[in-house]
mmCIF file of C-alpha atoms in Angstrom:
data_model
loop_
_atom_site.group_PDB
_atom_site.id
_atom_site.type_symbol
_atom_site.label_atom_id
_atom_site.label_comp_id
_atom_site.label_asym_id
_atom_site.label_seq_id
_atom_site.Cartn_x
_atom_site.Cartn_y
_atom_site.Cartn_z
ATOM 1 C CA MET A 43 -63.451 -12.286 -4.579
ATOM 2 C CA LEU A 44 -62.846 -15.787 -5.821
ATOM 3 C CA ARG A 45 -65.238 -17.616 -8.119
ATOM 4 C CA VAL A 46 -65.135 -21.275 -9.067
ATOM 5 C CA THR A 47 -66.871 -22.803 -12.045
ATOM 6 C CA VAL A 48 -66.569 -26.476 -12.824
ATOM 7 C CA LEU A 49 -66.593 -26.599 -16.559
ATOM 8 C CA GLY A 50 -67.099 -30.431 -16.567
ATOM 9 C CA SER A 51 -65.988 -33.303 -14.336
ATOM 10 C CA GLY A 52 -65.961 -37.045 -14.668
ATOM 11 C CA SER A 53 -64.038 -39.903 -16.144
ATOM 12 C CA ARG A 54 -64.314 -38.301 -19.683
ATOM 13 C CA GLY A 55 -62.727 -35.036 -18.849
ATOM 14 C CA ASN A 56 -62.133 -32.467 -16.050
ATOM 15 C CA ALA A 57 -61.606 -28.701 -16.105
ATOM 16 C CA ILE A 58 -62.276 -26.164 -13.360
ATOM 17 C CA LEU A 59 -62.150 -22.341 -13.913
ATOM 18 C CA ILE A 60 -60.991 -20.188 -11.010
ATOM 19 C CA ASP A 61 -61.584 -16.459 -11.422
ATOM 20 C CA GLY A 62 -59.781 -14.066 -9.048
ATOM 21 C CA THR A 63 -59.398 -10.477 -8.564
ATOM 22 C CA ASP A 64 -56.529 -10.092 -10.984
ATOM 23 C CA GLY A 65 -56.881 -12.975 -13.444
ATOM 24 C CA ALA A 66 -58.177 -16.500 -14.179
ATOM 25 C CA VAL A 67 -56.604 -20.032 -14.215
ATOM 26 C CA LEU A 68 -57.771 -23.476 -15.079
ATOM 27 C CA VAL A 69 -57.273 -26.505 -12.851
ATOM 28 C CA ASP A 70 -56.797 -29.419 -15.196
ATOM 29 C CA ALA A 71 -57.526 -29.418 -18.922
ATOM 30 C CA GLY A 72 -58.980 -32.850 -19.729
ATOM 31 C CA PHE A 73 -60.956 -31.664 -22.779
ATOM 32 C CA GLY A 74 -59.849 -30.886 -26.304
ATOM 33 C CA PRO A 75 -59.565 -27.211 -27.342
ATOM 34 C CA ARG A 76 -62.937 -27.023 -29.012
ATOM 35 C CA SER A 77 -64.759 -28.392 -26.001
ATOM 36 C CA LEU A 78 -62.875 -26.117 -23.796
ATOM 37 C CA VAL A 79 -63.774 -23.135 -25.854
ATOM 38 C CA ARG A 80 -67.465 -24.231 -25.715
ATOM 39 C CA ARG A 81 -67.415 -24.736 -22.046
ATOM 40 C CA LEU A 82 -65.598 -21.438 -21.362
ATOM 41 C CA ASN A 83 -68.069 -19.613 -23.594
ATOM 42 C CA ALA A 84 -71.011 -21.213 -21.655
ATOM 43 C CA ALA A 85 -69.441 -19.721 -18.545
ATOM 44 C CA GLY A 86 -69.055 -16.339 -20.158
ATOM 45 C CA ARG A 87 -65.273 -16.493 -20.658
ATOM 46 C CA ARG A 88 -62.695 -16.695 -23.552
ATOM 47 C CA PRO A 89 -59.499 -18.741 -23.696
ATOM 48 C CA GLU A 90 -57.542 -15.468 -23.953
ATOM 49 C CA GLU A 91 -58.582 -14.653 -20.403
ATOM 50 C CA ILE A 92 -56.937 -17.661 -18.962
ATOM 51 C CA GLY A 93 -53.526 -17.072 -17.488
ATOM 52 C CA ALA A 94 -52.413 -20.663 -16.843
ATOM 53 C CA VAL A 95 -53.281 -24.303 -16.270
ATOM 54 C CA LEU A 96 -52.642 -25.983 -12.974
ATOM 55 C CA LEU A 97 -52.530 -29.827 -13.327
ATOM 56 C CA THR A 98 -53.360 -32.129 -10.547
ATOM 57 C CA HIS A 99 -51.806 -35.121 -12.334
ATOM 58 C CA GLU A 100 -51.177 -36.544 -15.784
ATOM 59 C CA HIS A 101 -54.099 -38.864 -16.409
ATOM 60 C CA THR A 102 -55.735 -38.127 -19.723
ATOM 61 C CA ASP A 103 -59.098 -37.103 -18.171
ATOM 62 C CA HIS A 104 -57.243 -34.303 -16.448
ATOM 63 C CA ALA A 105 -54.443 -33.367 -18.882
ATOM 64 C CA SER A 106 -55.202 -34.477 -22.419
ATOM 65 C CA GLY A 107 -55.896 -30.942 -23.611
ATOM 66 C CA ALA A 108 -53.098 -29.211 -21.796
ATOM 67 C CA ALA A 109 -50.365 -29.344 -24.444
ATOM 68 C CA THR A 110 -52.551 -28.228 -27.372
ATOM 69 C CA ALA A 111 -54.241 -25.575 -25.379
ATOM 70 C CA SER A 112 -50.801 -24.263 -24.141
ATOM 71 C CA ALA A 113 -49.518 -24.051 -27.781
ATOM 72 C CA ARG A 114 -52.740 -22.393 -29.122
ATOM 73 C CA TRP A 115 -53.219 -19.786 -26.423
ATOM 74 C CA GLY A 116 -49.822 -19.540 -24.805
ATOM 75 C CA TRP A 117 -50.968 -20.810 -21.424
ATOM 76 C CA PRO A 118 -48.092 -22.019 -19.218
ATOM 77 C CA VAL A 119 -48.789 -25.329 -17.700
ATOM 78 C CA TYR A 120 -47.952 -25.992 -13.997
ATOM 79 C CA GLY A 121 -47.642 -29.345 -12.374
ATOM 80 C CA SER A 122 -45.541 -31.349 -9.903
ATOM 81 C CA ALA A 123 -42.179 -32.385 -11.229
ATOM 82 C CA GLY A 124 -43.496 -36.034 -11.392
ATOM 83 C CA THR A 125 -46.563 -35.002 -13.291
ATOM 84 C CA LEU A 126 -44.671 -33.036 -15.903
ATOM 85 C CA ASP A 127 -42.126 -35.881 -16.332
ATOM 86 C CA ALA A 128 -45.010 -38.302 -16.863
ATOM 87 C CA LEU A 129 -46.596 -36.186 -19.633
ATOM 88 C CA GLY A 130 -45.698 -37.626 -23.010
ATOM 89 C CA SER A 131 -44.017 -40.691 -21.510
ATOM 90 C CA GLY A 132 -46.805 -43.094 -22.097
ATOM 91 C CA CYS A 133 -48.113 -42.535 -18.522
ATOM 92 C CA GLY A 134 -50.837 -39.970 -19.278
ATOM 93 C CA ALA A 135 -51.494 -37.278 -21.804
ATOM 94 C CA ASP A 136 -49.887 -37.547 -25.189
ATOM 95 C CA ALA A 137 -47.540 -34.631 -25.001
ATOM 96 C CA ARG A 138 -45.525 -32.523 -22.669
ATOM 97 C CA PRO A 139 -46.624 -28.748 -22.992
ATOM 98 C CA ARG A 140 -44.143 -26.516 -24.573
ATOM 99 C CA ASP A 141 -44.258 -24.184 -21.622
ATOM 100 C CA ALA A 142 -44.195 -26.524 -18.575
ATOM 101 C CA ARG A 143 -43.294 -25.171 -15.080
ATOM 102 C CA ALA A 144 -42.982 -27.143 -11.912
ATOM 103 C CA PHE A 145 -44.724 -26.249 -8.703
ATOM 104 C CA VAL A 146 -42.449 -25.326 -5.829
ATOM 105 C CA ASP A 147 -42.318 -28.404 -3.557
ATOM 106 C CA ASP A 148 -43.223 -27.772 0.045
ATOM 107 C CA GLY A 149 -43.791 -24.085 -0.737
ATOM 108 C CA VAL A 150 -45.809 -21.583 -2.571
ATOM 109 C CA THR A 151 -45.844 -21.034 -6.368
ATOM 110 C CA THR A 152 -46.967 -17.559 -7.630
ATOM 111 C CA VAL A 153 -49.158 -17.818 -10.783
ATOM 112 C CA GLY A 154 -50.467 -14.399 -11.748
ATOM 113 C CA GLY A 155 -52.635 -13.039 -9.085
ATOM 114 C CA PHE A 156 -52.678 -16.377 -7.200
ATOM 115 C CA LEU A 157 -50.613 -18.250 -4.708
ATOM 116 C CA VAL A 158 -50.688 -22.029 -5.150
ATOM 117 C CA GLU A 159 -49.741 -24.599 -2.578
ATOM 118 C CA THR A 160 -49.777 -28.387 -3.201
ATOM 119 C CA THR A 161 -50.261 -31.473 -1.076
ATOM 120 C CA LYS A 162 -49.353 -34.984 -2.259
ATOM 121 C CA VAL A 163 -52.460 -37.301 -2.324
ATOM 122 C CA PRO A 164 -52.494 -41.084 -3.021
ATOM 123 C CA HIS A 165 -53.683 -41.983 -6.518
ATOM 124 C CA ASP A 166 -52.346 -44.388 -9.223
ATOM 125 C CA ALA A 167 -50.520 -41.453 -10.910
ATOM 126 C CA ARG A 168 -46.905 -40.497 -10.756
ATOM 127 C CA ASP A 169 -47.304 -37.565 -8.341
ATOM 128 C CA CYS A 170 -50.909 -36.491 -7.877
ATOM 129 C CA ARG A 171 -51.475 -33.256 -5.920
ATOM 130 C CA ALA A 172 -54.317 -31.452 -4.153
ATOM 131 C CA LEU A 173 -54.234 -27.653 -4.544
ATOM 132 C CA VAL A 174 -55.012 -24.706 -2.392
ATOM 133 C CA VAL A 175 -55.287 -21.576 -4.552
ATOM 134 C CA THR A 176 -55.326 -18.188 -2.865
ATOM 135 C CA ASP A 177 -56.419 -14.940 -4.496
ATOM 136 C CA VAL A 178 -53.645 -12.585 -3.467
ATOM 137 C CA SER A 179 -55.816 -9.400 -3.539
ATOM 138 C CA SER A 180 -58.742 -10.714 -1.494
ATOM 139 C CA GLY A 181 -57.110 -13.514 0.480
ATOM 140 C CA ALA A 182 -59.964 -15.880 -0.498
ATOM 141 C CA ARG A 183 -58.866 -19.513 -0.703
ATOM 142 C CA VAL A 184 -60.172 -22.609 -2.584
ATOM 143 C CA GLY A 185 -58.996 -26.242 -1.999
ATOM 144 C CA ILE A 186 -59.225 -28.702 -4.894
ATOM 145 C CA ALA A 187 -58.788 -32.402 -4.438
ATOM 146 C CA MET A 188 -59.811 -34.182 -7.643
ATOM 147 C CA ASP A 189 -58.468 -37.795 -7.537
ATOM 148 C CA VAL A 190 -57.742 -39.133 -4.019
ATOM 149 C CA GLY A 191 -57.626 -42.800 -3.063
ATOM 150 C CA ARG A 192 -57.646 -42.021 0.628
ATOM 151 C CA VAL A 193 -57.306 -38.853 2.737
ATOM 152 C CA PRO A 194 -53.645 -38.461 3.855
ATOM 153 C CA ASP A 195 -52.926 -36.800 7.222
ATOM 154 C CA ALA A 196 -51.578 -33.647 5.498
ATOM 155 C CA LEU A 197 -54.758 -32.929 3.539
ATOM 156 C CA PRO A 198 -57.118 -31.917 6.392
ATOM 157 C CA VAL A 199 -54.348 -29.537 7.668
ATOM 158 C CA ALA A 200 -53.895 -27.989 4.149
ATOM 159 C CA PHE A 201 -57.704 -27.551 3.806
ATOM 160 C CA GLU A 202 -58.237 -25.708 7.113
ATOM 161 C CA ARG A 203 -60.245 -22.537 7.002
ATOM 162 C CA LEU A 204 -60.915 -22.442 3.215
ATOM 163 C CA ASP A 205 -63.648 -20.376 1.605
ATOM 164 C CA LEU A 206 -64.495 -22.978 -0.939
ATOM 165 C CA ILE A 207 -63.831 -26.676 -1.174
ATOM 166 C CA VAL A 208 -63.847 -28.785 -4.374
ATOM 167 C CA ILE A 209 -63.627 -32.511 -3.580
ATOM 168 C CA GLU A 210 -64.245 -35.659 -5.563
ATOM 169 C CA SER A 211 -67.210 -37.760 -4.550
ATOM 170 C CA ASN A 212 -66.653 -40.484 -7.019
ATOM 171 C CA HIS A 213 -68.918 -43.455 -6.215
ATOM 172 C CA ASP A 214 -71.745 -44.705 -4.004
ATOM 173 C CA GLU A 215 -70.356 -47.628 -2.155
ATOM 174 C CA GLN A 216 -73.316 -49.878 -2.685
ATOM 175 C CA MET A 217 -73.750 -48.962 -6.405
ATOM 176 C CA LEU A 218 -70.027 -49.802 -6.982
ATOM 177 C CA ALA A 219 -70.323 -53.098 -5.153
ATOM 178 C CA ARG A 220 -73.427 -54.170 -7.090
ATOM 179 C CA GLY A 221 -72.491 -52.604 -10.407
ATOM 180 C CA PRO A 222 -71.304 -53.988 -13.718
ATOM 181 C CA TYR A 223 -67.535 -53.391 -13.411
ATOM 182 C CA PRO A 224 -65.252 -56.349 -13.073
ATOM 183 C CA TRP A 225 -63.997 -57.123 -9.576
ATOM 184 C CA SER A 226 -60.461 -56.028 -10.280
ATOM 185 C CA LEU A 227 -61.728 -52.520 -11.338
ATOM 186 C CA LYS A 228 -63.929 -52.195 -8.389
ATOM 187 C CA GLN A 229 -61.004 -52.932 -6.137
ATOM 188 C CA ARG A 230 -58.911 -50.343 -7.912
ATOM 189 C CA ILE A 231 -61.486 -47.695 -7.605
ATOM 190 C CA SER A 232 -62.332 -48.319 -3.926
ATOM 191 C CA GLY A 233 -58.670 -48.951 -3.017
ATOM 192 C CA GLY A 234 -56.126 -46.594 -1.548
ATOM 193 C CA LEU A 235 -54.899 -45.376 -4.909
ATOM 194 C CA GLY A 236 -58.307 -45.009 -6.513
ATOM 195 C CA HIS A 237 -61.153 -42.620 -5.702
ATOM 196 C CA LEU A 238 -63.144 -41.255 -2.757
ATOM 197 C CA SER A 239 -66.550 -42.625 -2.111
ATOM 198 C CA ASN A 240 -69.557 -40.450 -1.262
ATOM 199 C CA GLY A 241 -69.107 -41.522 2.437
ATOM 200 C CA ALA A 242 -65.324 -40.636 2.465
ATOM 201 C CA ALA A 243 -65.791 -37.273 0.717
ATOM 202 C CA ALA A 244 -68.645 -36.368 3.156
ATOM 203 C CA ALA A 245 -66.622 -37.359 6.177
ATOM 204 C CA PHE A 246 -63.586 -35.351 4.987
ATOM 205 C CA VAL A 247 -65.618 -32.171 4.129
ATOM 206 C CA SER A 248 -67.473 -32.232 7.492
ATOM 207 C CA GLY A 249 -64.180 -32.131 9.245
ATOM 208 C CA CYS A 250 -63.323 -28.971 7.315
ATOM 209 C CA VAL A 251 -66.304 -26.975 8.493
ATOM 210 C CA HIS A 252 -65.816 -23.558 10.035
ATOM 211 C CA ARG A 253 -67.732 -20.353 10.052
ATOM 212 C CA GLY A 254 -66.110 -18.928 7.013
ATOM 213 C CA LEU A 255 -66.740 -21.915 4.685
ATOM 214 C CA ARG A 256 -68.914 -20.622 1.918
ATOM 215 C CA GLY A 257 -69.489 -23.509 -0.510
ATOM 216 C CA VAL A 258 -68.705 -27.071 -1.463
ATOM 217 C CA LEU A 259 -68.496 -28.559 -4.997
ATOM 218 C CA LEU A 260 -68.457 -32.304 -5.432
ATOM 219 C CA THR A 261 -66.646 -33.578 -8.561
ATOM 220 C CA HIS A 262 -65.631 -36.604 -10.465
ATOM 221 C CA LEU A 263 -68.976 -38.399 -9.990
ATOM 222 C CA SER A 264 -69.089 -41.788 -11.793
ATOM 223 C CA GLU A 265 -71.783 -41.988 -14.373
ATOM 224 C CA THR A 266 -72.074 -45.699 -13.633
ATOM 225 C CA ASN A 267 -71.625 -45.926 -9.974
ATOM 226 C CA ASN A 268 -73.130 -42.672 -8.553
ATOM 227 C CA GLN A 269 -75.914 -40.273 -8.746
ATOM 228 C CA PRO A 270 -75.776 -36.565 -8.049
ATOM 229 C CA THR A 271 -78.633 -36.746 -5.557
ATOM 230 C CA LEU A 272 -76.877 -39.490 -3.609
ATOM 231 C CA ALA A 273 -73.547 -37.611 -3.380
ATOM 232 C CA VAL A 274 -75.164 -34.337 -2.348
ATOM 233 C CA GLU A 275 -77.475 -35.819 0.299
ATOM 234 C CA ARG A 276 -74.573 -37.809 1.864
ATOM 235 C CA THR A 277 -72.426 -34.689 2.075
ATOM 236 C CA ARG A 278 -75.359 -32.506 3.267
ATOM 237 C CA GLU A 279 -76.193 -34.743 6.046
ATOM 238 C CA ALA A 280 -72.474 -34.807 7.198
ATOM 239 C CA LEU A 281 -72.307 -31.025 6.929
ATOM 240 C CA ARG A 282 -75.386 -30.420 8.888
ATOM 241 C CA ARG A 283 -74.167 -32.775 11.652
ATOM 242 C CA ALA A 284 -71.003 -30.606 11.671
ATOM 243 C CA GLY A 285 -73.094 -27.438 12.161
ATOM 244 C CA TRP A 286 -72.923 -26.093 8.512
ATOM 245 C CA SER A 287 -76.333 -25.185 7.249
ATOM 246 C CA ARG A 288 -75.722 -23.150 4.090
ATOM 247 C CA ASP A 289 -77.217 -24.267 0.812
ATOM 248 C CA ALA A 290 -74.194 -23.720 -1.269
ATOM 249 C CA LEU A 291 -73.503 -27.452 -2.125
ATOM 250 C CA SER A 292 -73.479 -28.787 -5.788
ATOM 251 C CA ALA A 293 -72.529 -31.837 -7.651
ATOM 252 C CA ALA A 294 -70.671 -31.300 -10.934
ATOM 253 C CA SER A 295 -71.812 -32.683 -14.331
ATOM 254 C CA GLN A 296 -69.677 -34.300 -17.076
ATOM 255 C CA GLN A 297 -71.737 -32.574 -19.709
ATOM 256 C CA VAL A 298 -72.273 -28.914 -18.879
ATOM 257 C CA PRO A 299 -70.713 -26.298 -16.636
ATOM 258 C CA LEU A 300 -72.073 -25.623 -13.153
ATOM 259 C CA PRO A 301 -73.076 -22.067 -12.296
ATOM 260 C CA PRO A 302 -70.088 -20.515 -10.498
ATOM 261 C CA MET A 303 -69.713 -20.525 -6.713
ATOM 262 C CA ALA A 304 -68.116 -17.521 -5.114
ATOM 263 C CA SER A 305 -66.272 -16.905 -1.868
ATOM 264 C CA THR A 306 -69.134 -14.542 -0.861
ATOM 265 C CA GLY A 307 -71.354 -17.725 -0.780
ATOM 266 C CA GLU A 308 -73.437 -16.627 -3.736
ATOM 267 C CA ALA A 309 -73.261 -17.355 -7.439
ATOM 268 C CA ALA A 310 -71.445 -14.573 -9.310
ATOM 269 C CA TRP A 311 -73.559 -15.133 -12.366
ATOM 270 C CA LEU A 312 -75.851 -17.877 -13.731
ATOM 271 C CA VAL A 313 -75.237 -20.021 -16.836
ATOM 272 C CA HIS A 314 -78.021 -19.206 -19.215
ATOM 273 C CA ALA A 315 -80.405 -22.035 -19.977
ATOM 274 C CA SER A 316 -79.700 -21.573 -23.737
ATOM 275 C CA GLN A 317 -76.009 -22.076 -23.015
ATOM 276 C CA LEU A 318 -76.637 -25.309 -21.115
ATOM 277 C CA SER A 319 -78.300 -26.790 -24.265
ATOM 278 C CA LEU A 320 -75.217 -26.379 -26.429
ATOM 279 C CA GLY A 321 -74.746 -30.122 -26.681
ATOM 280 C CA LEU A 322 -71.452 -30.006 -24.884
ATOM 281 C CA SER A 323 -69.441 -33.162 -24.952
ATOM 282 C CA PRO A 324 -66.055 -34.306 -23.999
#
């Protein structure tokens, strides 16, 4: 069984915990070590249980904690060659991890009990990747696309017949257009190297529907230009039109971990209310 817990997601930090049959990995480490520990503890896990970090790209909200966490807990850090080159070069996080390992390009990278395949996606980073992570023992698969300016032709193919989908749903189109950001920033966000809108994310996910799809997690919601209810309703409507009627659809928070979503379609455990009141911050 595969379980996915979004520890936190937004412009101030991103980290996703993937639990498989034979281990656990993080996708992105955009929080400092103390925040990562608190978020892992809230999800019932310890840093020593993590086998590796898989980076989508080098931007600080995805990679700022990777080097320090790698040094402290011995986590190897995987990324595309471009992402690893950008770390510590002034293009993203402050330092390149001591144990940095490149993904196999156009192939499969074995990381503990997982197989990882990557797909290039457009974003204003050196070499941003969407990931498909497969639990070797169970065969369960999750696709993760965190920062995507537009959906490239290769992404729907890569995300075919997944058990779980994690996709950014960054902004409501109207809220962004009417919001306080300067015009240049609005253009960057909505452009082909920026972020997916609620409508774009909903359209993409609805095209990935099949009988075995167990759950969808929406991430990287803007705290200024979006609301969880708007993102969820837009995607739910698109999924229902595509014939998917499950209730396993959630929007991630910047502040606290979501309850995990499992490849069985049911939460593996619930985050206790007292843990959600820990005052977690980036």
